[in-house]
Tab-separated table of C-alpha atoms in Angstrom:
chain	number	residue	atom	x	y	z
A	97	MET	CA	-52.295	24.468	-42.568
A	98	VAL	CA	-50.705	26.561	-45.333
A	99	LYS	CA	-49.690	30.176	-44.791
A	100	SER	CA	-50.686	32.754	-47.313
A	101	ILE	CA	-47.933	33.009	-49.878
A	102	ARG	CA	-46.046	36.257	-50.151
A	103	SER	CA	-43.472	36.843	-52.838
A	104	SER	CA	-40.798	35.120	-50.774
A	105	ALA	CA	-43.256	32.726	-49.061
A	106	ARG	CA	-41.862	33.959	-45.730
A	107	PRO	CA	-43.706	35.760	-42.956
A	108	ALA	CA	-43.279	39.512	-42.773
A	109	ALA	CA	-40.663	40.794	-40.340
A	110	SER	CA	-41.958	40.977	-36.814
A	111	LYS	CA	-40.896	42.511	-33.550
A	112	PRO	CA	-38.473	40.507	-31.396
A	113	LEU	CA	-40.257	38.199	-28.973
A	114	GLN	CA	-40.565	39.378	-25.412
A	115	LYS	CA	-39.409	37.035	-22.686
A	116	GLY	CA	-42.177	34.539	-21.930
A	117	HIS	CA	-43.890	34.976	-25.314
A	118	ARG	CA	-44.023	32.252	-27.923
A	119	MET	CA	-43.879	32.676	-31.657
A	120	THR	CA	-47.019	31.368	-33.334
A	121	CYS	CA	-47.516	30.110	-36.848
A	122	GLY	CA	-49.998	32.074	-38.926
A	123	CYS	CA	-50.878	28.953	-40.866
A	124	LEU	CA	-54.240	28.326	-42.486
A	125	ASN	CA	-56.056	25.040	-41.973
A	126	CYS	CA	-56.347	23.391	-45.359
A	127	ILE	CA	-55.052	20.488	-47.384
A	128	THR	CA	-52.100	21.344	-49.598
A	129	PRO	CA	-53.035	20.842	-53.250
A	130	PRO	CA	-50.336	19.750	-55.724
A	131	HIS	CA	-50.525	22.989	-57.728
A	132	LEU	CA	-49.592	24.975	-54.604
A	133	LEU	CA	-46.706	22.650	-53.792
A	134	LYS	CA	-45.464	23.016	-57.384
A	135	LYS	CA	-45.595	26.807	-57.053
A	136	LEU	CA	-43.557	26.576	-53.848
A	137	LEU	CA	-40.783	24.807	-55.790
A	138	GLY	CA	-39.982	28.265	-57.191
A	139	SER	CA	-39.541	29.867	-53.763
A	140	SER	CA	-36.304	31.701	-53.063
A	141	ASP	CA	-36.198	29.929	-49.679
A	142	ARG	CA	-34.314	26.613	-49.913
A	143	ASP	CA	-36.127	25.078	-46.925
A	144	ILE	CA	-39.518	25.811	-48.466
A	145	ARG	CA	-38.421	24.341	-51.825
A	146	GLU	CA	-37.110	21.182	-50.142
A	147	ALA	CA	-40.256	20.698	-48.036
A	148	ALA	CA	-42.491	21.195	-51.098
A	149	LEU	CA	-40.450	18.741	-53.188
A	150	SER	CA	-40.389	16.161	-50.404
A	151	THR	CA	-44.167	16.421	-49.968
A	152	LEU	CA	-44.824	16.209	-53.740
A	153	LEU	CA	-42.632	13.122	-54.165
A	154	SER	CA	-44.025	11.408	-51.100
A	155	THR	CA	-47.617	12.130	-52.138
A	156	ALA	CA	-47.021	10.785	-55.666
A	157	LYS	CA	-45.573	7.574	-54.220
A	158	LEU	CA	-48.523	7.200	-51.837
A	159	ARG	CA	-50.993	7.761	-54.678
A	160	GLY	CA	-49.393	4.887	-56.600
A	161	GLU	CA	-49.420	2.586	-53.577
A	162	ARG	CA	-53.067	3.435	-52.940
A	163	SER	CA	-54.153	2.548	-56.471
A	164	VAL	CA	-52.390	-0.827	-56.312
A	165	ARG	CA	-53.711	-1.639	-52.838
A	166	THR	CA	-57.313	-0.748	-53.631
A	167	ALA	CA	-57.217	-2.896	-56.759
A	168	PHE	CA	-56.454	-6.023	-54.708
A	169	ALA	CA	-57.524	-5.392	-51.122
A	170	ALA	CA	-60.820	-6.485	-49.624
A	171	PRO	CA	-62.525	-3.903	-47.435
A	172	PRO	CA	-62.025	-4.367	-43.689
A	173	ALA	CA	-64.851	-5.830	-41.623
A	174	PRO	CA	-67.414	-3.309	-40.331
A	175	THR	CA	-66.862	-2.073	-36.775
A	176	ASN	CA	-69.566	0.580	-36.205
A	177	GLY	CA	-67.061	3.352	-36.953
A	178	ARG	CA	-64.502	2.216	-34.404
A	179	ARG	CA	-61.646	4.764	-34.162
A	180	THR	CA	-57.992	3.774	-33.863
A	181	ILE	CA	-55.077	6.201	-33.977
A	182	PHE	CA	-51.471	5.182	-34.673
A	183	ASP	CA	-48.228	7.157	-34.273
A	184	CYS	CA	-45.764	6.870	-37.177
A	185	ARG	CA	-43.046	8.532	-35.052
A	186	ASN	CA	-41.970	10.472	-38.162
A	187	SER	CA	-41.521	7.312	-40.234
A	188	THR	CA	-43.110	6.967	-43.654
A	189	ASN	CA	-43.690	3.239	-43.116
A	190	LEU	CA	-47.194	2.886	-41.719
A	191	GLN	CA	-46.566	-0.753	-40.796
A	192	LEU	CA	-44.105	0.420	-38.134
A	193	ALA	CA	-46.621	2.755	-36.482
A	194	GLU	CA	-47.647	2.144	-32.884
A	195	LYS	CA	-51.302	2.031	-31.796
A	196	ILE	CA	-51.796	4.879	-29.328
A	197	ARG	CA	-55.539	5.334	-28.866
A	198	SER	CA	-58.717	3.446	-29.685
A	199	GLU	CA	-62.305	3.141	-28.484
A	200	ASP	CA	-61.080	0.834	-25.679
A	201	GLN	CA	-59.184	3.637	-23.967
A	202	ALA	CA	-61.166	6.024	-21.796
A	203	GLU	CA	-58.259	8.372	-21.168
A	204	PRO	CA	-56.934	10.746	-23.829
A	205	SER	CA	-53.352	10.376	-25.009
A	206	ALA	CA	-50.563	12.699	-23.900
A	207	ASP	CA	-50.132	13.460	-27.632
A	208	ASP	CA	-52.428	16.291	-28.779
A	209	SER	CA	-52.249	15.153	-32.427
A	210	VAL	CA	-53.587	11.730	-31.456
A	211	ASN	CA	-56.448	13.288	-29.491
A	212	ARG	CA	-57.351	15.752	-32.242
A	213	ALA	CA	-57.454	12.967	-34.856
A	214	PHE	CA	-59.540	10.780	-32.518
A	215	ASP	CA	-61.968	13.603	-31.694
A	216	GLY	CA	-62.167	14.751	-35.329
A	217	PHE	CA	-63.046	11.215	-36.416
A	218	GLY	CA	-65.693	11.090	-33.694
A	219	ALA	CA	-67.226	14.420	-34.701
A	220	THR	CA	-67.333	13.394	-38.367
A	221	ARG	CA	-68.757	9.948	-37.580
A	222	ASP	CA	-71.402	11.522	-35.337
A	223	PHE	CA	-72.299	14.039	-38.051
A	224	TYR	CA	-72.854	11.210	-40.532
A	225	LYS	CA	-75.053	9.406	-37.987
A	226	GLU	CA	-77.117	12.428	-36.940
A	227	VAL	CA	-77.547	14.080	-40.346
A	228	PHE	CA	-77.558	11.126	-42.770
A	229	ASP	CA	-78.468	8.269	-40.383
A	230	ARG	CA	-75.335	6.400	-41.506
A	231	ASN	CA	-73.364	3.862	-39.516
A	232	SER	CA	-69.928	5.488	-39.935
A	233	ILE	CA	-68.974	7.326	-43.111
A	234	ASP	CA	-69.950	4.533	-45.511
A	235	GLY	CA	-73.244	3.543	-43.865
A	236	ARG	CA	-71.876	0.038	-43.161
A	237	GLY	CA	-69.866	0.645	-39.987
A	238	MET	CA	-66.501	1.341	-41.621
A	239	ARG	CA	-63.639	1.506	-39.146
A	240	LEU	CA	-61.777	4.815	-38.946
A	241	GLU	CA	-58.005	4.512	-38.677
A	242	ALA	CA	-55.530	7.381	-38.611
A	243	TYR	CA	-51.771	7.697	-38.659
A	244	VAL	CA	-50.274	10.856	-37.165
A	245	HIS	CA	-46.722	12.234	-37.348
A	246	ARG	CA	-46.115	10.762	-40.820
A	247	GLY	CA	-42.619	11.556	-42.084
A	248	LEU	CA	-40.582	14.673	-41.480
A	249	ARG	CA	-41.873	18.040	-42.675
A	250	TYR	CA	-44.748	16.359	-44.514
A	251	ASN	CA	-47.035	19.205	-45.608
A	252	ASN	CA	-50.236	17.302	-46.214
A	253	ALA	CA	-52.973	14.969	-45.015
A	254	PHE	CA	-54.906	12.389	-46.991
A	255	TRP	CA	-57.559	9.672	-46.840
A	256	ASP	CA	-56.884	6.663	-49.073
A	257	GLY	CA	-60.258	4.993	-48.663
A	258	GLN	CA	-59.063	2.875	-45.738
A	259	GLU	CA	-57.042	5.160	-43.462
A	260	MET	CA	-56.231	8.800	-42.856
A	261	VAL	CA	-52.641	10.001	-42.688
A	262	PHE	CA	-51.540	13.316	-41.168
A	263	GLY	CA	-48.268	15.158	-41.618
A	264	ASP	CA	-46.939	17.560	-39.023
A	265	GLY	CA	-46.050	20.210	-41.600
A	266	ASP	CA	-42.704	21.918	-41.878
A	267	GLY	CA	-43.348	24.581	-39.231
A	268	THR	CA	-42.842	27.349	-41.791
A	269	LEU	CA	-45.744	26.999	-44.216
A	270	SER	CA	-47.757	24.297	-42.493
A	271	THR	CA	-48.425	22.968	-39.054
A	272	ASP	CA	-49.951	19.762	-37.748
A	273	PHE	CA	-52.848	18.819	-40.033
A	274	THR	CA	-54.858	17.308	-37.152
A	275	LYS	CA	-55.572	20.856	-35.980
A	276	SER	CA	-58.396	21.249	-38.475
A	277	LEU	CA	-61.722	19.451	-38.269
A	278	ASP	CA	-62.324	20.797	-41.789
A	279	VAL	CA	-59.339	18.805	-43.077
A	280	ILE	CA	-60.460	15.640	-41.301
A	281	ALA	CA	-64.098	15.833	-42.381
A	282	HIS	CA	-63.160	16.851	-45.935
A	283	GLU	CA	-60.790	13.927	-46.385
A	284	LEU	CA	-63.167	11.374	-44.852
A	285	THR	CA	-65.908	12.559	-47.201
A	286	HIS	CA	-63.926	11.581	-50.329
């Protein structure tokens, strides 16, 4: 999800777009580590600095919430790896997210991010079953819940031990983090 960083952290100049052509992001599919976000704080581009700072602050807050929650929360009941995907609608409050897709729904969502998260969870769950003979990622049927479209310009994705959260990126350095099965499988393997 992160573009290679040039000195200005901006893409090289390109030819004007022809009518009917779309500009594409040359983003890589990876999780944004804190050291990279800290480096981006020194960018000459204000938008990049602001997106990096916003992501760093948000991630630090989430890390603190996660440590408190895991200290007191009981694990959810096993569900044979049941997948449920929620849409945050660009909010940072996961409690306000709307359930969009689950195992009960045969039809895919109109939202590609929802479908990619759902399918990525399924591929990872199936890998754990076929290769390790595990019932879900923990071997005890752990449910798999994801929240897509978290915040505005959130340049990251994370698994907190109970749920996966995906940012949409800022459109300059990062794009939608559901686009990478590597990101999904990596985070679920933590």
